[in-house]
Amino acid sequence: MADQKFTETLYQGWQADYRCDEVYFDSATDHQRLVIFKNPIFGRMMMLDGVTQTTEADEFIYHEMLAHVPILAHGDAKKVLIIGGGDGGMLREVLRHTSVELCTMVEIDPSVVELSKQYLPNHSAGAFDDPRTHLVFDDGAAFVKNPPHTYDVMIVDSTDPIGPGEVLFQDTFYANARRCLNPGGILVTQNGVPFMQPDELKNTVTHLKHLFADASCYLATIPTYVGGPMAMGWATDNAELRHIDLDVLDARFKSAEIKTRYYAPAVHKAAFALPGYVSDNVG
Ligand code: AG3
């Protein structure tokens, strides 16, 4: 079994092989092929349709940066909406904020939630049982057409724009997403690795700029999203929120009393500094 491997097939011309020491699940759900296995470096990891989604070892970077950056920039987020995020890692990070009163999570594939609870229990770490959690099984693109609430922060924790995730990168989705937000609300999105997927970032930010007063992206380096830092899309009508002072973030982070391993106020600030090859795609 030791020389078994799973190959990530996201990119043409470059593949990453992950050694597999144990397979926990490998089968098609109603929406996609879902694999959960163990790798010696990354621990248990999940692939959907041949693309690495999350691993025990590096998930903290992605989840901390997509949750705490918008919530702490906002400063008073009470209602949060997550689109996707079936593994529960984003829900866990959002609910660390005691100021959050409701977190609605909309996942298209119930099997992702079920299997993550079973094989990746540290991702959700009990978050699905939190009374503030409102779990909905639906297509995120359909949900945002007629949401039951409006939200202060919306996090799109999606797959790449292939298969079920494709609609979450289209302008109708972003236009509906904007209507889900309260005034001054913030939308953040998983936007791929810009060195490898420059068009994905360009397309999203172009759409977002038509809809919001301020749109850009910020960066975080996640080892299994190979090829350089990942871009996280950022959109809001309050242009000041991208430039919050460090001492304000410091104070908010301290009073939130959250323990993190990647997020820190200085990292938050630095994440918005974009190298030229990235800012070229952001305009
Ligand atoms: N979903 C984002 C996976 C993106 C991988 N894409 C890539 N490497 N370009 C993560 C789900 C974690 N909750």
Short mmCIF file of C-alpha atoms and ligand atoms in Angstrom, two decimals:
data_model
loop_
_atom_site.label_atom_id
_atom_site.label_comp_id
_atom_site.label_asym_id
_atom_site.label_seq_id
_atom_site.Cartn_x
_atom_site.Cartn_y
_atom_site.Cartn_z
CA MET A 1 0.00 0.00 0.00
CA ALA A 2 2.92 2.36 0.74
CA ASP A 3 3.54 3.29 -2.89
CA GLN A 4 -0.06 4.16 -3.60
CA LYS A 5 -0.57 7.80 -4.55
CA PHE A 6 -3.19 10.33 -5.56
CA THR A 7 -2.44 12.83 -8.30
CA GLU A 8 -3.79 16.35 -8.41
CA THR A 9 -4.92 17.00 -11.97
CA LEU A 10 -5.87 20.67 -11.73
CA TYR A 11 -3.22 22.05 -14.03
CA GLN A 12 -2.25 21.11 -17.56
CA GLY A 13 1.48 20.48 -17.65
CA TRP A 14 2.08 20.18 -13.93
CA GLN A 15 0.88 17.48 -11.58
CA ALA A 16 1.43 16.96 -7.90
CA ASP A 17 1.57 13.41 -6.50
CA TYR A 18 0.61 12.76 -2.90
CA ARG A 19 1.74 9.53 -1.29
CA CYS A 20 -1.23 7.73 0.19
CA ASP A 21 -0.67 5.67 3.31
CA GLU A 22 -4.32 4.91 3.93
CA VAL A 23 -7.56 5.47 2.03
CA TYR A 24 -10.56 6.36 4.20
CA PHE A 25 -13.04 7.05 1.42
CA ASP A 26 -12.94 7.02 -2.36
CA SER A 27 -16.22 7.22 -4.20
CA ALA A 28 -18.53 9.41 -6.22
CA THR A 29 -21.09 11.50 -4.31
CA ASP A 30 -24.14 12.91 -6.12
CA HIS A 31 -21.98 15.88 -7.16
CA GLN A 32 -18.31 14.88 -7.45
CA ARG A 33 -15.62 12.28 -6.78
CA LEU A 34 -14.59 12.56 -3.17
CA VAL A 35 -11.37 11.05 -1.81
CA ILE A 36 -10.07 11.21 1.76
CA PHE A 37 -6.66 9.67 2.47
CA LYS A 38 -3.60 10.00 4.64
CA ASN A 39 -0.33 11.58 3.50
CA PRO A 40 2.83 11.53 5.64
CA ILE A 41 3.38 15.31 5.42
CA PHE A 42 -0.14 16.73 5.28
CA GLY A 43 -2.04 14.21 7.40
CA ARG A 44 -5.57 13.40 6.32
CA MET A 45 -6.53 15.23 3.17
CA MET A 46 -9.56 15.58 0.92
CA MET A 47 -9.63 15.82 -2.85
CA LEU A 48 -12.71 16.62 -4.94
CA ASP A 49 -12.58 15.70 -8.63
CA GLY A 50 -8.79 15.39 -8.42
CA VAL A 51 -8.18 18.76 -6.74
CA THR A 52 -6.78 19.07 -3.22
CA GLN A 53 -9.36 20.87 -1.08
CA THR A 54 -8.04 20.69 2.43
CA THR A 55 -5.45 18.94 4.58
CA GLU A 56 -5.11 18.57 8.32
CA ALA A 57 -1.66 20.14 8.30
CA ASP A 58 -2.20 23.38 6.39
CA GLU A 59 -5.95 24.09 6.58
CA PHE A 60 -5.40 26.64 9.36
CA ILE A 61 -3.79 29.11 6.99
CA TYR A 62 -6.65 29.17 4.52
CA HIS A 63 -9.44 29.15 7.09
CA GLU A 64 -7.87 31.75 9.39
CA MET A 65 -7.20 34.14 6.54
CA LEU A 66 -10.63 33.87 4.90
CA ALA A 67 -12.45 34.22 8.22
CA HIS A 68 -10.49 36.63 10.43
CA VAL A 69 -9.41 39.17 7.81
CA PRO A 70 -12.96 40.25 6.85
CA ILE A 71 -14.43 39.81 10.35
CA LEU A 72 -11.74 41.89 12.06
CA ALA A 73 -11.67 44.48 9.26
CA HIS A 74 -15.44 44.85 9.67
CA GLY A 75 -15.22 45.20 13.43
CA ASP A 76 -18.83 44.39 14.26
CA ALA A 77 -19.85 41.32 12.27
CA LYS A 78 -22.92 39.66 13.77
CA LYS A 79 -24.22 37.68 10.82
CA VAL A 80 -21.85 35.72 8.57
CA LEU A 81 -22.65 33.68 5.45
CA ILE A 82 -20.38 30.92 4.17
CA ILE A 83 -20.95 29.53 0.69
CA GLY A 84 -19.42 26.03 0.42
CA GLY A 85 -17.05 25.08 3.21
CA GLY A 86 -18.51 21.60 3.74
CA ASP A 87 -15.51 20.39 5.75
CA GLY A 88 -16.48 22.82 8.55
CA GLY A 89 -13.07 24.48 8.96
CA MET A 90 -14.39 27.91 7.98
CA LEU A 91 -17.39 27.56 10.27
CA ARG A 92 -15.01 26.73 13.14
CA GLU A 93 -12.92 29.88 12.58
CA VAL A 94 -15.94 32.18 12.13
CA LEU A 95 -17.56 30.94 15.34
CA ARG A 96 -14.40 31.64 17.33
CA HIS A 97 -15.69 35.22 17.28
CA THR A 98 -18.11 35.42 20.19
CA SER A 99 -19.53 38.59 18.61
CA VAL A 100 -20.93 36.48 15.73
CA GLU A 101 -24.57 35.67 16.46
CA LEU A 102 -25.45 33.66 13.37
CA CYS A 103 -23.36 31.80 10.82
CA THR A 104 -25.27 30.40 7.88
CA MET A 105 -23.39 27.85 5.81
CA VAL A 106 -24.68 26.77 2.41
CA GLU A 107 -23.15 23.57 1.08
CA ILE A 108 -24.26 21.86 -2.12
CA ASP A 109 -23.02 18.36 -1.22
CA PRO A 110 -24.25 16.76 2.03
CA SER A 111 -21.68 13.97 1.62
CA VAL A 112 -18.83 16.48 2.07
CA VAL A 113 -20.23 17.47 5.47
CA GLU A 114 -20.95 13.88 6.53
CA LEU A 115 -17.57 12.48 5.51
CA SER A 116 -15.66 15.45 6.92
CA LYS A 117 -17.39 14.99 10.28
CA GLN A 118 -16.33 11.35 10.18
CA TYR A 119 -12.76 11.56 8.85
CA LEU A 120 -11.69 15.20 9.39
CA PRO A 121 -13.32 15.89 12.77
CA ASN A 122 -10.73 18.49 13.77
CA HIS A 123 -11.83 20.71 10.90
CA SER A 124 -15.27 21.43 12.35
CA ALA A 125 -14.21 20.70 15.95
CA GLY A 126 -17.84 20.74 17.08
CA ALA A 127 -18.85 23.80 15.03
CA PHE A 128 -21.78 21.98 13.40
CA ASP A 129 -23.34 21.61 16.87
CA ASP A 130 -22.96 25.29 17.78
CA PRO A 131 -26.42 26.86 18.27
CA ARG A 132 -25.31 29.83 16.12
CA THR A 133 -24.81 27.51 13.11
CA HIS A 134 -27.49 27.40 10.45
CA LEU A 135 -26.59 24.67 7.96
CA VAL A 136 -28.37 24.66 4.63
CA PHE A 137 -27.90 22.10 1.86
CA ASP A 138 -28.43 24.03 -1.34
CA ASP A 139 -26.66 25.39 -4.38
CA GLY A 140 -25.00 28.63 -3.21
CA ALA A 141 -25.98 30.34 -6.47
CA ALA A 142 -29.66 29.58 -5.78
CA PHE A 143 -29.47 30.54 -2.09
CA VAL A 144 -28.15 34.05 -2.73
CA LYS A 145 -31.12 34.85 -5.00
CA ASN A 146 -33.45 34.87 -2.03
CA PRO A 147 -31.55 34.81 1.28
CA PRO A 148 -33.48 34.74 4.58
CA HIS A 149 -31.21 37.42 6.13
CA THR A 150 -28.65 39.98 5.11
CA TYR A 151 -25.10 39.53 6.35
CA ASP A 152 -22.12 41.58 7.52
CA VAL A 153 -19.53 39.23 6.07
CA MET A 154 -19.88 36.69 3.28
CA ILE A 155 -17.17 34.09 2.64
CA VAL A 156 -17.10 32.07 -0.57
CA ASP A 157 -15.22 28.90 0.38
CA SER A 158 -15.61 27.19 -2.95
CA THR A 159 -13.85 24.75 -5.22
CA ASP A 160 -12.23 26.04 -8.40
CA PRO A 161 -14.42 27.22 -11.29
CA ILE A 162 -14.79 23.72 -12.71
CA GLY A 163 -17.79 21.44 -12.02
CA PRO A 164 -20.22 22.43 -9.23
CA GLY A 165 -18.13 25.52 -8.27
CA GLU A 166 -18.31 27.19 -11.68
CA VAL A 167 -21.48 29.21 -11.03
CA LEU A 168 -19.84 30.77 -7.97
CA PHE A 169 -17.45 32.71 -10.23
CA GLN A 170 -20.10 34.30 -12.46
CA ASP A 171 -21.37 37.86 -12.47
CA THR A 172 -24.98 36.93 -11.60
CA PHE A 173 -23.70 35.19 -8.48
CA TYR A 174 -21.61 38.22 -7.45
CA ALA A 175 -24.53 40.58 -8.10
CA ASN A 176 -26.79 38.47 -5.87
CA ALA A 177 -24.00 38.19 -3.29
CA ARG A 178 -23.88 41.96 -3.08
CA ARG A 179 -27.58 42.05 -2.25
CA CYS A 180 -26.98 39.57 0.60
CA LEU A 181 -24.76 42.10 2.36
CA ASN A 182 -25.67 44.77 4.88
CA PRO A 183 -24.34 48.28 4.18
CA GLY A 184 -20.58 48.22 4.76
CA GLY A 185 -20.58 44.42 4.46
CA ILE A 186 -17.58 42.55 3.08
CA LEU A 187 -17.43 39.74 0.51
CA VAL A 188 -14.32 37.53 0.36
CA THR A 189 -13.73 34.70 -2.10
CA GLN A 190 -11.38 31.78 -2.73
CA ASN A 191 -9.76 32.95 -5.93
CA GLY A 192 -7.12 30.41 -6.86
CA VAL A 193 -3.35 30.70 -7.18
CA PRO A 194 -2.73 33.71 -9.44
CA PHE A 195 0.60 32.49 -10.80
CA MET A 196 -1.19 29.40 -12.11
CA GLN A 197 -4.70 30.79 -12.66
CA PRO A 198 -4.30 34.51 -13.51
CA ASP A 199 -7.55 34.69 -15.47
CA GLU A 200 -9.61 33.42 -12.57
CA LEU A 201 -8.51 36.37 -10.44
CA LYS A 202 -8.82 38.86 -13.28
CA ASN A 203 -12.38 37.75 -14.10
CA THR A 204 -13.55 37.86 -10.50
CA VAL A 205 -12.06 41.26 -9.68
CA THR A 206 -13.40 42.73 -12.94
CA HIS A 207 -16.92 41.60 -12.02
CA LEU A 208 -16.52 42.81 -8.43
CA LYS A 209 -15.30 46.24 -9.51
CA HIS A 210 -18.50 46.76 -11.48
CA LEU A 211 -20.58 45.94 -8.44
CA PHE A 212 -18.73 47.35 -5.41
CA ALA A 213 -17.05 50.66 -4.58
CA ASP A 214 -13.85 48.79 -3.70
CA ALA A 215 -12.57 45.44 -5.01
CA SER A 216 -9.15 43.85 -4.88
CA CYS A 217 -7.52 40.77 -3.38
CA TYR A 218 -5.15 39.72 -0.63
CA LEU A 219 -2.71 36.83 -0.40
CA ALA A 220 -1.83 33.85 1.78
CA THR A 221 0.58 31.01 1.11
CA ILE A 222 -0.98 27.59 1.56
CA PRO A 223 1.46 24.75 0.78
CA THR A 224 -1.01 22.38 -0.89
CA TYR A 225 -2.46 25.08 -3.16
CA VAL A 226 0.75 24.86 -5.14
CA GLY A 227 2.36 27.50 -7.33
CA GLY A 228 2.76 30.53 -5.05
CA PRO A 229 0.36 32.42 -2.79
CA MET A 230 -3.37 32.04 -3.15
CA ALA A 231 -5.51 35.09 -3.90
CA MET A 232 -8.55 35.86 -1.80
CA GLY A 233 -10.98 38.23 -3.47
CA TRP A 234 -12.14 41.28 -1.49
CA ALA A 235 -15.18 43.45 -2.18
CA THR A 236 -17.07 46.05 -0.16
CA ASP A 237 -18.61 49.48 -0.56
CA ASN A 238 -16.53 50.83 2.30
CA ALA A 239 -13.11 51.45 0.74
CA GLU A 240 -11.56 52.22 4.13
CA LEU A 241 -11.92 48.64 5.30
CA ARG A 242 -8.99 47.52 3.13
CA HIS A 243 -6.71 49.98 4.91
CA ILE A 244 -7.61 49.58 8.59
CA ASP A 245 -4.85 50.82 10.90
CA LEU A 246 -2.65 48.24 12.53
CA ASP A 247 -3.43 49.51 16.02
CA VAL A 248 -7.17 49.15 15.38
CA LEU A 249 -6.67 45.56 14.20
CA ASP A 250 -4.42 44.89 17.17
CA ALA A 251 -7.07 46.09 19.59
CA ARG A 252 -9.84 44.10 17.90
CA PHE A 253 -7.73 40.96 17.73
CA LYS A 254 -6.80 41.24 21.40
CA SER A 255 -10.35 41.69 22.53
CA ALA A 256 -11.53 38.78 20.35
CA GLU A 257 -9.16 36.51 22.33
CA ILE A 258 -8.62 34.13 19.44
CA LYS A 259 -5.58 31.90 19.21
CA THR A 260 -4.24 31.68 15.65
CA ARG A 261 -1.21 30.15 13.96
CA TYR A 262 -1.08 32.25 10.76
CA TYR A 263 -3.33 35.25 11.23
CA ALA A 264 -1.86 38.19 13.08
CA PRO A 265 -2.76 41.87 12.61
CA ALA A 266 0.60 42.57 10.91
CA VAL A 267 0.07 39.58 8.58
CA HIS A 268 -3.42 40.90 7.83
CA LYS A 269 -2.00 44.28 6.81
CA ALA A 270 0.83 42.74 4.76
CA ALA A 271 -1.55 40.38 2.93
CA PHE A 272 -2.95 43.34 0.99
CA ALA A 273 0.47 44.28 -0.43
CA LEU A 274 0.41 42.85 -3.95
CA PRO A 275 3.41 41.96 -6.10
CA GLY A 276 3.24 43.36 -9.64
CA TYR A 277 2.32 40.08 -11.33
CA VAL A 278 -0.73 39.87 -9.06
CA SER A 279 -1.78 43.53 -9.13
CA ASP A 280 -1.61 43.40 -12.95
CA ASN A 281 -4.64 41.10 -12.75
CA VAL A 282 -6.47 43.23 -10.25
CA GLY A 283 -6.30 46.52 -12.17
N1 AG3 B 1 -11.49 25.02 -1.23
C1 AG3 B 1 -10.51 25.67 -2.04
C2 AG3 B 1 -9.64 24.75 -2.81
C3 AG3 B 1 -8.96 25.47 -3.90
C4 AG3 B 1 -7.86 24.70 -4.50
N2 AG3 B 1 -7.49 25.38 -5.65
C5 AG3 B 1 -6.27 25.51 -6.11
N3 AG3 B 1 -5.27 24.87 -5.59
N4 AG3 B 1 -6.14 26.32 -7.10
C6 AG3 B 1 -11.04 24.70 0.06
C7 AG3 B 1 -12.06 24.14 0.96
C8 AG3 B 1 -11.58 24.29 2.36
N5 AG3 B 1 -12.62 24.58 3.25
#
